[in-house]
mmCIF file of C-alpha atoms in Angstrom:
data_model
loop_
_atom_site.group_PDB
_atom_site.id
_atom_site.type_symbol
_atom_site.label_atom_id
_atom_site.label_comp_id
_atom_site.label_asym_id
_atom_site.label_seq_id
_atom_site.Cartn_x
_atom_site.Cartn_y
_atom_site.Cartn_z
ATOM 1 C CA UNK A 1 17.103 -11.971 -13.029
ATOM 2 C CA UNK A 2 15.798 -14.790 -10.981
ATOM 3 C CA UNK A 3 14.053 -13.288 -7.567
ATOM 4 C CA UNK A 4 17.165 -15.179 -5.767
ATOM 5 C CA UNK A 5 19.382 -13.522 -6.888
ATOM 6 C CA UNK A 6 17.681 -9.861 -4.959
ATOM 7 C CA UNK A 7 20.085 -10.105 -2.017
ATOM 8 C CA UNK A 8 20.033 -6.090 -1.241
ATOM 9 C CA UNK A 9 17.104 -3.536 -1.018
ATOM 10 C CA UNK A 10 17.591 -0.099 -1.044
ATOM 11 C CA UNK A 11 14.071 1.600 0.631
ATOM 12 C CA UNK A 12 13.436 5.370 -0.271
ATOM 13 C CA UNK A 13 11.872 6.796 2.620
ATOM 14 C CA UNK A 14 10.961 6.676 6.140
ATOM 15 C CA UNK A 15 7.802 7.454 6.201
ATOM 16 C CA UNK A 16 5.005 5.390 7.158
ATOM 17 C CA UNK A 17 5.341 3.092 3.979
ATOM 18 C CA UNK A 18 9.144 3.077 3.974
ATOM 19 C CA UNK A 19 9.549 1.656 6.717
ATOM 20 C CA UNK A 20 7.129 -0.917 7.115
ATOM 21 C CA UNK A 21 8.342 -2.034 3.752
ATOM 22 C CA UNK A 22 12.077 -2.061 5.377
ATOM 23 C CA UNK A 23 10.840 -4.235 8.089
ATOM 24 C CA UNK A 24 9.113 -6.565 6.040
ATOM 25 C CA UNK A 25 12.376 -6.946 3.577
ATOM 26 C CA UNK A 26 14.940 -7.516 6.695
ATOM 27 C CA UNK A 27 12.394 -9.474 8.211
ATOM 28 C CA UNK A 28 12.406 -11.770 5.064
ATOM 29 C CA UNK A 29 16.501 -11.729 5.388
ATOM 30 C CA UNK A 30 17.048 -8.901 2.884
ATOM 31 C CA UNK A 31 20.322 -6.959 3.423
ATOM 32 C CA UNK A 32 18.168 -3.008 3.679
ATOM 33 C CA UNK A 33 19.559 0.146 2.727
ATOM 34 C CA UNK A 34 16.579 2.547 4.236
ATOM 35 C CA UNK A 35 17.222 5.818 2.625
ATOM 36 C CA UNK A 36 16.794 9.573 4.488
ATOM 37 C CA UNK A 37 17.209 13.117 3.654
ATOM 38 C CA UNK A 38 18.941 13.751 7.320
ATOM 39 C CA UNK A 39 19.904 11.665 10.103
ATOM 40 C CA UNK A 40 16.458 12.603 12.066
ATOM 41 C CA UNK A 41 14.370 11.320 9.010
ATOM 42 C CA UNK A 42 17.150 7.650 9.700
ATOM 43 C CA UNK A 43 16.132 7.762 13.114
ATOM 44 C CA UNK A 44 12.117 8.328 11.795
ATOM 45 C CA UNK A 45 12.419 5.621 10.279
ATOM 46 C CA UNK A 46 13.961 2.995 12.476
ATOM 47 C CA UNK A 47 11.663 3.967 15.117
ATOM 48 C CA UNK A 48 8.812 2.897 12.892
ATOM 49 C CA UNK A 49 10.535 -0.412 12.309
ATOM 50 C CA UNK A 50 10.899 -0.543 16.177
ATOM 51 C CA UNK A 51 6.996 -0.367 16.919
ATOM 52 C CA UNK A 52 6.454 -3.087 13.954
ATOM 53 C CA UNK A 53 8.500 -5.472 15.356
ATOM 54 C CA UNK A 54 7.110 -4.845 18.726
ATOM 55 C CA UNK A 55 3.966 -5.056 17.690
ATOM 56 C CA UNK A 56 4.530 -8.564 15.511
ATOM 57 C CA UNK A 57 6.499 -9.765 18.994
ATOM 58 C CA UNK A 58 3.573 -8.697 21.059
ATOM 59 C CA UNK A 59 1.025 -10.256 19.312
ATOM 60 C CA UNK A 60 2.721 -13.434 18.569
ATOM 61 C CA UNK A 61 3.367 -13.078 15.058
ATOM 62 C CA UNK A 62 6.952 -13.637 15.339
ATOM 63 C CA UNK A 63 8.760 -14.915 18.085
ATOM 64 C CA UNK A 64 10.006 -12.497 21.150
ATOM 65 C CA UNK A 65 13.533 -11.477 20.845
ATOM 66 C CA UNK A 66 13.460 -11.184 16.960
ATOM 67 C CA UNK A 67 14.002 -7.859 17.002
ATOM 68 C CA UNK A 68 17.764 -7.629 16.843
ATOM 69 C CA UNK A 69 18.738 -9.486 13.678
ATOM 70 C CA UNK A 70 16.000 -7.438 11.782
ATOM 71 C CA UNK A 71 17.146 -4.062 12.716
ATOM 72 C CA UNK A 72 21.204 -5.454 11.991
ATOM 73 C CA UNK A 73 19.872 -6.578 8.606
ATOM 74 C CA UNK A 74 18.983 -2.275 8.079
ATOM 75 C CA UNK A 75 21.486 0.119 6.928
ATOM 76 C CA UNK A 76 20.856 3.725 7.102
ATOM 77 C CA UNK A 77 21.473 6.184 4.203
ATOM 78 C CA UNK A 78 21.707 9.767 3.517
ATOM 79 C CA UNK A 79 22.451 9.544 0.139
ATOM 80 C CA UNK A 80 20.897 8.352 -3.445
ATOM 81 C CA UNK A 81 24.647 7.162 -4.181
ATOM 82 C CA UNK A 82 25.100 4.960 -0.871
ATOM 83 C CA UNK A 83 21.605 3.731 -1.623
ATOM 84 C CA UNK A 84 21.420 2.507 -5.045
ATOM 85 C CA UNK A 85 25.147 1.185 -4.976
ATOM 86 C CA UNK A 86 25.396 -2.377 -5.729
ATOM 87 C CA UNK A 87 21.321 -3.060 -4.786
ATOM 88 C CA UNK A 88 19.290 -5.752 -6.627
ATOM 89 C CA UNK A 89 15.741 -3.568 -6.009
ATOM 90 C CA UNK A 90 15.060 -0.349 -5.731
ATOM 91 C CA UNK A 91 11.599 0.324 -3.507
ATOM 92 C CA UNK A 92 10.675 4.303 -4.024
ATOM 93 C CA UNK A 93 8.263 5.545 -0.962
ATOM 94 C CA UNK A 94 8.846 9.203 -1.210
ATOM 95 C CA UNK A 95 6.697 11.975 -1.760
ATOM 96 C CA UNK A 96 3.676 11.168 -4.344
ATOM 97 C CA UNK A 97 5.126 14.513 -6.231
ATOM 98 C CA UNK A 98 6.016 13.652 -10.188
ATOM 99 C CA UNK A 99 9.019 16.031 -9.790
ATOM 100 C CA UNK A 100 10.315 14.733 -6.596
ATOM 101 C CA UNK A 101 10.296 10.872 -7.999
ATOM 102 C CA UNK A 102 11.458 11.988 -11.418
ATOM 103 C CA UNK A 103 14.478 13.713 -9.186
ATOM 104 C CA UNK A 104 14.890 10.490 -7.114
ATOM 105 C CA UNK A 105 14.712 8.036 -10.026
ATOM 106 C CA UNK A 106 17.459 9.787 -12.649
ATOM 107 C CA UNK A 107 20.048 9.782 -9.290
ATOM 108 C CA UNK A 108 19.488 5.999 -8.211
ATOM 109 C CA UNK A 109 19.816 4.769 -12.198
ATOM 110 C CA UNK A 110 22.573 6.969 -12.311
ATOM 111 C CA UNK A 111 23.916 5.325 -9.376
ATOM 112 C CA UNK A 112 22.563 1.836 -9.113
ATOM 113 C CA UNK A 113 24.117 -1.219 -11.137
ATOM 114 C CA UNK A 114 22.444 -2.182 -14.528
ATOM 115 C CA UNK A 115 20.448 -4.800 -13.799
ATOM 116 C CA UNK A 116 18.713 -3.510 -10.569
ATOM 117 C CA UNK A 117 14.913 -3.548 -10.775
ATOM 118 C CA UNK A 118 13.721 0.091 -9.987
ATOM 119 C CA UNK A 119 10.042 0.295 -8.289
ATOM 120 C CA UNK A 120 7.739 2.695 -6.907
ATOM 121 C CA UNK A 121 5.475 2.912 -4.545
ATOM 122 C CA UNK A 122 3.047 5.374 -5.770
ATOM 123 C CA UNK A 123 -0.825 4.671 -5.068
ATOM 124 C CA UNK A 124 -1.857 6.818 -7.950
ATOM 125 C CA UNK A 125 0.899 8.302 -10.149
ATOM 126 C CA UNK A 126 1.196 7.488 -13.945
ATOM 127 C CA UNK A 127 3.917 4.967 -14.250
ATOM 128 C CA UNK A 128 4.340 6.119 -17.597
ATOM 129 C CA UNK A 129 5.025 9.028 -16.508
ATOM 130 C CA UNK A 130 7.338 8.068 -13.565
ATOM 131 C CA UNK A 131 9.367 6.254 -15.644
ATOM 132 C CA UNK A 132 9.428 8.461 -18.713
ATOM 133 C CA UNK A 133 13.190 10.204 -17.589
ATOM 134 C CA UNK A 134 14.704 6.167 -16.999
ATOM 135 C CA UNK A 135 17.084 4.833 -20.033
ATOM 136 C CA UNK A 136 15.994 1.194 -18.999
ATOM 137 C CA UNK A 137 12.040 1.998 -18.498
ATOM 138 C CA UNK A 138 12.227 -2.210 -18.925
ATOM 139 C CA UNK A 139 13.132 -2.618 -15.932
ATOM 140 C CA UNK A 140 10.803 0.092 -14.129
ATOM 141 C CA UNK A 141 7.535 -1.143 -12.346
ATOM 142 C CA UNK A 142 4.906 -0.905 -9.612
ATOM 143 C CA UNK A 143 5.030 -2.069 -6.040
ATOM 144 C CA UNK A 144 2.213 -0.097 -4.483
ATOM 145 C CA UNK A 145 2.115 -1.614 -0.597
ATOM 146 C CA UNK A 146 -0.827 -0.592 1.421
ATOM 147 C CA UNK A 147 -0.100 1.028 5.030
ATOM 148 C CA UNK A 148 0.530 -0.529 7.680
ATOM 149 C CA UNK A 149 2.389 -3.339 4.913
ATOM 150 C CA UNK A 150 3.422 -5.373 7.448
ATOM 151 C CA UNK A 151 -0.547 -5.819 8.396
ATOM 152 C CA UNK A 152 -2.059 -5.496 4.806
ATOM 153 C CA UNK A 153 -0.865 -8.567 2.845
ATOM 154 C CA UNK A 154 -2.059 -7.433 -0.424
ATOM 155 C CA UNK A 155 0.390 -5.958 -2.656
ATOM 156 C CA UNK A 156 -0.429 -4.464 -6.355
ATOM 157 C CA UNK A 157 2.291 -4.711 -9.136
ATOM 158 C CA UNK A 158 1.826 -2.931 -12.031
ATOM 159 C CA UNK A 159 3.823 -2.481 -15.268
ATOM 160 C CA UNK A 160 4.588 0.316 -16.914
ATOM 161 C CA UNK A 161 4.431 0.454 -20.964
ATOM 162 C CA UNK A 162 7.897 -0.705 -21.469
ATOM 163 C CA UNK A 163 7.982 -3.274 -18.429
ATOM 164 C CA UNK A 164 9.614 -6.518 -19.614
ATOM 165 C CA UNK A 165 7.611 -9.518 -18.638
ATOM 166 C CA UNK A 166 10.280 -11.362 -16.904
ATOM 167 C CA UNK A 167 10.320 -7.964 -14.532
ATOM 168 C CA UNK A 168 7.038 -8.143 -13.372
ATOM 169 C CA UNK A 169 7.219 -11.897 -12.491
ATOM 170 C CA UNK A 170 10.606 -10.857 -10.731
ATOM 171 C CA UNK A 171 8.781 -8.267 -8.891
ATOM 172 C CA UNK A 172 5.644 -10.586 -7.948
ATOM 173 C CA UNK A 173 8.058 -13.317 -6.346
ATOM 174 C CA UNK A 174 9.696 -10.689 -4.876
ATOM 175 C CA UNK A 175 6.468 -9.715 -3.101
ATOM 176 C CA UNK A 176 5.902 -13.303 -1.882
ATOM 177 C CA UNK A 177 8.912 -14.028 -0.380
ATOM 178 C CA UNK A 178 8.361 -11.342 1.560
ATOM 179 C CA UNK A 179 5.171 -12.955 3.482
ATOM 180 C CA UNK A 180 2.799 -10.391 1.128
ATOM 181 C CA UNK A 181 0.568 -11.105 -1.251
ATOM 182 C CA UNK A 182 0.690 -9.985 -4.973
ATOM 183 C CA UNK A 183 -2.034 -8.997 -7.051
ATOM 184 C CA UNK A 184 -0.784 -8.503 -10.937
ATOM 185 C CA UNK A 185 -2.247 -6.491 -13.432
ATOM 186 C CA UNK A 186 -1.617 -6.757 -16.574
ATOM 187 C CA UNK A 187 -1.111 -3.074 -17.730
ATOM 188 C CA UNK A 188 -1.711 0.352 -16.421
ATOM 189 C CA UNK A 189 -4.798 2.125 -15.131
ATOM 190 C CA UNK A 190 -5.108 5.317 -13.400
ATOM 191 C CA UNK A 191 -5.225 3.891 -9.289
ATOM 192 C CA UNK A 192 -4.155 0.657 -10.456
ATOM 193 C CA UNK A 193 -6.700 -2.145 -9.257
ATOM 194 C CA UNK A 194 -8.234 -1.213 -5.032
ATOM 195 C CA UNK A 195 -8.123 2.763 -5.236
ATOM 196 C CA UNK A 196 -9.990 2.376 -7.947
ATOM 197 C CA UNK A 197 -13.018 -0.100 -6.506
ATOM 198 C CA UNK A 198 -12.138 1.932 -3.160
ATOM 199 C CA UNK A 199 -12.791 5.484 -4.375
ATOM 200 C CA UNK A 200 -16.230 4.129 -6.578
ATOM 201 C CA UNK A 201 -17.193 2.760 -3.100
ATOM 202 C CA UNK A 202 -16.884 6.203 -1.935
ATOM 203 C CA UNK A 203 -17.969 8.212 -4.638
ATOM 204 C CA UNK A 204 -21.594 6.316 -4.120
ATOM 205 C CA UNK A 205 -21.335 6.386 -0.290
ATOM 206 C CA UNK A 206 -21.143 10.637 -0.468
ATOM 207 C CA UNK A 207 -23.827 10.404 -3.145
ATOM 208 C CA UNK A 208 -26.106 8.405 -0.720
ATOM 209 C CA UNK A 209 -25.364 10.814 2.066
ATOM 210 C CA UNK A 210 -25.650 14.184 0.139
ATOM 211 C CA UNK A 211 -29.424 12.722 -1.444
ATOM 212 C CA UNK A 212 -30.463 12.511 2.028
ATOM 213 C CA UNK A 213 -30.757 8.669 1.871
ATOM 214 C CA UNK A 214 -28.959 7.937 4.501
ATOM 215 C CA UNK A 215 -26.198 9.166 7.372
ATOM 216 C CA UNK A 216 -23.029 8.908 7.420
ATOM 217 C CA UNK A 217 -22.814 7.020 10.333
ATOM 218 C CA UNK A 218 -25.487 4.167 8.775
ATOM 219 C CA UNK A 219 -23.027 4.107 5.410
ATOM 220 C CA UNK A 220 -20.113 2.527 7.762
ATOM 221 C CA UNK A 221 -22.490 1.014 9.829
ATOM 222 C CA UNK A 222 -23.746 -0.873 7.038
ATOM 223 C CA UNK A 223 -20.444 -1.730 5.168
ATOM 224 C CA UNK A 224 -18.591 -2.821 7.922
ATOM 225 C CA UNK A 225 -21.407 -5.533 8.672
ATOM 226 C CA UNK A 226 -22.140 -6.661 5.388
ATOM 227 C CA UNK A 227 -19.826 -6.074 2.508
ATOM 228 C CA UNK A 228 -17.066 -5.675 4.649
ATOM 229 C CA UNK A 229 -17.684 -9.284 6.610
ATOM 230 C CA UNK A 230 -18.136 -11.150 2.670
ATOM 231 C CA UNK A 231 -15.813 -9.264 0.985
ATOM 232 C CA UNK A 232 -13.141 -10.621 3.640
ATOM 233 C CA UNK A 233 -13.875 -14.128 2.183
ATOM 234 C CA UNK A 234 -15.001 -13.958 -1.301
ATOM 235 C CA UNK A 235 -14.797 -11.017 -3.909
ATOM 236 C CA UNK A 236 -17.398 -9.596 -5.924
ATOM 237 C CA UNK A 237 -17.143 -11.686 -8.608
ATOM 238 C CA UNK A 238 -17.101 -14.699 -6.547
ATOM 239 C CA UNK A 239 -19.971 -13.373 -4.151
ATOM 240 C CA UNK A 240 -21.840 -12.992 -7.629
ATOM 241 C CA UNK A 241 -21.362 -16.420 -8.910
ATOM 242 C CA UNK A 242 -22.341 -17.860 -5.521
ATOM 243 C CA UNK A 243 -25.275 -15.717 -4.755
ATOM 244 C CA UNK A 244 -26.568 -16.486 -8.783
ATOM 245 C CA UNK A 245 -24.959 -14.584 -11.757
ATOM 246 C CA UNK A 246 -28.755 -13.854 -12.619
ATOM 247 C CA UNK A 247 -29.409 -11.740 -10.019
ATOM 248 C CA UNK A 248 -26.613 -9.747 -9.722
ATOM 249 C CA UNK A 249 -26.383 -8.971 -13.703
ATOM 250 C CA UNK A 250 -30.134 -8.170 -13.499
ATOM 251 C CA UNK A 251 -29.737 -6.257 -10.193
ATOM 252 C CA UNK A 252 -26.693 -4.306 -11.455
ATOM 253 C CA UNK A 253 -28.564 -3.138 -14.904
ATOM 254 C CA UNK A 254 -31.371 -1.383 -13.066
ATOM 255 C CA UNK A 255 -28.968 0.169 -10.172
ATOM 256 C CA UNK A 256 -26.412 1.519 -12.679
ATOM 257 C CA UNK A 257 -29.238 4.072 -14.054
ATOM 258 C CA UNK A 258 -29.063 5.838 -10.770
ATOM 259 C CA UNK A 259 -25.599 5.086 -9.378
ATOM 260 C CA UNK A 260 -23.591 8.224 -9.233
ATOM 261 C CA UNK A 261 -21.778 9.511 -12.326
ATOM 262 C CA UNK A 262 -20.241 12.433 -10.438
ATOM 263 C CA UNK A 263 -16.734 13.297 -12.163
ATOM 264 C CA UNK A 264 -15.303 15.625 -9.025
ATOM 265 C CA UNK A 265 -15.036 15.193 -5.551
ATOM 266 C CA UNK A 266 -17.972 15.343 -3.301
ATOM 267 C CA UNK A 267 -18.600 18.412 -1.171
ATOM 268 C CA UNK A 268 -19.275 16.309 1.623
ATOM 269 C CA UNK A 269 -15.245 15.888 1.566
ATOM 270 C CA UNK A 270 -14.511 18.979 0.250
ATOM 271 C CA UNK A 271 -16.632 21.542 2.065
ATOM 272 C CA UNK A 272 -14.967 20.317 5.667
ATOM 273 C CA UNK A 273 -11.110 20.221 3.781
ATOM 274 C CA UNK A 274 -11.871 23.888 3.246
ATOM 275 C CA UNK A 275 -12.615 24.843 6.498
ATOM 276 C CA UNK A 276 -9.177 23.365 7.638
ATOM 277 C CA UNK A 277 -11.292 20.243 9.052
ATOM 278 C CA UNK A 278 -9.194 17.002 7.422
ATOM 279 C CA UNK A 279 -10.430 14.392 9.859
ATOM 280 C CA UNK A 280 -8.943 12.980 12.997
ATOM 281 C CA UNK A 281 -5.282 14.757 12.563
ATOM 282 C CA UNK A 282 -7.373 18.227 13.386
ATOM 283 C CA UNK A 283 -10.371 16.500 15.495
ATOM 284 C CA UNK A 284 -13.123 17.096 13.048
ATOM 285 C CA UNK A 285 -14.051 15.763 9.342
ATOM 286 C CA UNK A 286 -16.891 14.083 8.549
ATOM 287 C CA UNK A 287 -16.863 12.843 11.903
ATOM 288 C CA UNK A 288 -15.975 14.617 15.088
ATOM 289 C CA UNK A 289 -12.809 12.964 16.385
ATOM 290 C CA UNK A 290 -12.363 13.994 20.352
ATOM 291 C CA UNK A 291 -9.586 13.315 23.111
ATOM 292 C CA UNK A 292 -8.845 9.902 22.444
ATOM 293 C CA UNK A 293 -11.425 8.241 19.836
ATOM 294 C CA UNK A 294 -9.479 8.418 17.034
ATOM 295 C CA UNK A 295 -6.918 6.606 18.844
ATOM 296 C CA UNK A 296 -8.850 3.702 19.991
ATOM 297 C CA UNK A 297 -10.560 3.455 16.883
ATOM 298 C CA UNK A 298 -7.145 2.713 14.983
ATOM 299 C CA UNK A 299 -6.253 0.256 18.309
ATOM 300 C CA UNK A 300 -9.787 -1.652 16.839
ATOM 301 C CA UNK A 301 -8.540 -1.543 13.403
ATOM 302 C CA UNK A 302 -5.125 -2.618 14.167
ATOM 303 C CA UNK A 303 -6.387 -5.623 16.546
ATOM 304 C CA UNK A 304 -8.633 -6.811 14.029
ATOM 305 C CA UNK A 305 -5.567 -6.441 11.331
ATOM 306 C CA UNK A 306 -3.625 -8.639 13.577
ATOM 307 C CA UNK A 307 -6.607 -11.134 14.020
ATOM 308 C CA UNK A 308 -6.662 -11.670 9.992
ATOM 309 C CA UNK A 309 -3.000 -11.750 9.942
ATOM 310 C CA UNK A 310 -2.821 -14.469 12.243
ATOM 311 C CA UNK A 311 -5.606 -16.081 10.370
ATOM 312 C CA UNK A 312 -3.504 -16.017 7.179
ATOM 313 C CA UNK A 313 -0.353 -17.020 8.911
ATOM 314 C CA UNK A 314 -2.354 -20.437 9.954
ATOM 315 C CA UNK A 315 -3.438 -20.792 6.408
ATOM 316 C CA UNK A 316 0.619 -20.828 5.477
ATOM 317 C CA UNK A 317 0.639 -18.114 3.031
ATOM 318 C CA UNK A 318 1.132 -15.015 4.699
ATOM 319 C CA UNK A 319 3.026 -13.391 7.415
ATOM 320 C CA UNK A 320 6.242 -15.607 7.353
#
């Protein structure tokens, strides 16, 4: 399959990665089959695609009165049958629960022609596993979008064991055309590529805090306006060659006798989880999150989102 010939999408789910990866696939011209359990889940759904294109129109990011030949380009489902039917891909955003894909997954092979490229969204499951009840695992692989996708560009794809080459590349091209970015790897790991540099990042952040080191509050504080503002330029292996391989091999052999080898989750997360605090959805985590911080914090986020994605958009390969 040549990524030319992917004419129809089929999206499974509306939740908040469903359907920003619907409105980045009609956006791109894709014919969209957005897939829901019920009519209210449809309407879910399409309401998210409703605030994305009114935020890309608000912003400039596309022009004003785009909005109607994206949402015409969406079909929505109730059923694996109407969704797999005669697609070319098949993006999976339901529930990260093994049973619930492995459910999903035998109906829309059952259902969906031959030579349809299957992919899931997962962050974290085991494609191996995922794709261990498919009778063409070949043609099985990762698309793992980060939320909001239609303001984080990157996208990882990942193949599973019995991934055929020519899938992957499929799946990459796939990913461009739709304005995104793809980052390949070249065979499965446990959180793929990011979670895994994300949740190190965080692992030694919580260790900091819990030796009495430092706050909280002076961990973000000092990410945000350091690693955070190079990081958005060059990567670490890049920020190492231009800062002097030297000194970063010879830094990183002294720090990694003390860096945290901790193998569970910190109680600095945990401890508040148990208490029913999970962070700004009940107004207390790490943080305390009252009236309306939490959210003008994600209005910051989200306007600085839009600044880079504007940014890329000028550099031509993003956004499009």
């Amino acid at each position: 399959m040549h990524v030319s010939e992917i004419k129809t999408v089929a999206c499974l789910g509306t939740g908040t990665m469903g359907h920003g990866v619907a409105f980045l696939a009609a956006k791109a011209g894709y014919a969209v089959r957005l897939f829901g359990r019920s009519g209210a889940s449809i309407a879910r759904g399409l309401a998210g695609v409703d605030n994305a294109i009114a935020l890309y129109e608000e912003n400039g990011l596309m022009p004003k009165g785009s909005g109607p030949s994206i949402k015409a380009r969406i079909t929505g489902v109730t059923s694996l049958e109407e969704a797999a039917a005669g697609v070319d891909l098949v993006m999976e955003s339901v529930a990260e629960d093994m049973a619930v894909k492995h459910e999903v997954f035998t109906a829309v092979e059952r259902h969906a022609p031959p030579g349809a490229i299957l992919a899931t969204d997962t962050s974290g499951l085991s494609p191996s596993a995922i794709s261990s009840v498919l009778e063409r695992p070949e043609r099985f692989a990762v698309i793992h979008f980060f939320s909001p996708a239609y303001l984080m560009p990157t996208v990882e794809v990942c193949p599973g064991p019995a991934t055929l080459p020519s899938v992957r590349a499929v799946c990459a091209k796939w990913v461009t055309s739709l304005g995104s970015i793809p980052v390949e790897m070249e065979k499965e790991v446990q959180g793929f590529l990011i979670n895994r540099i994300q949740y190190a990042c965080l692992r030694e952040a919580c260790h900091i805090v819990e030796q009495g080191w430092a706050s909280a509050e002076m961990v973000d504080k000092a990410i945000v306006n350091s690693l955070g503002r190079r990081y958005a330029e060059t990567g670490p292996f890049e920020s190492a060659d231009l800062g002097g391989l030297e000194i970063f091999a010879g830094t990183l052999a002294q720090l990694s006798k003390s860096l945290s080898r901790d193998t569970e989750a910190s109680r600095l997360l945990l401890d508040p989880v148990s208490r029913g605090d999970h962070g700004a959805k009940t107004g207390k985590g790490v943080y305390d999150w009252p009236g309306e911080k939490a959210a003008a914090r994600r209005k910051a986020r989200e306007k600085m989102l839009v600044a880079f994605m504007k940014k890329d958009m000028g550099q031509g390969f993003c956004g499009k």
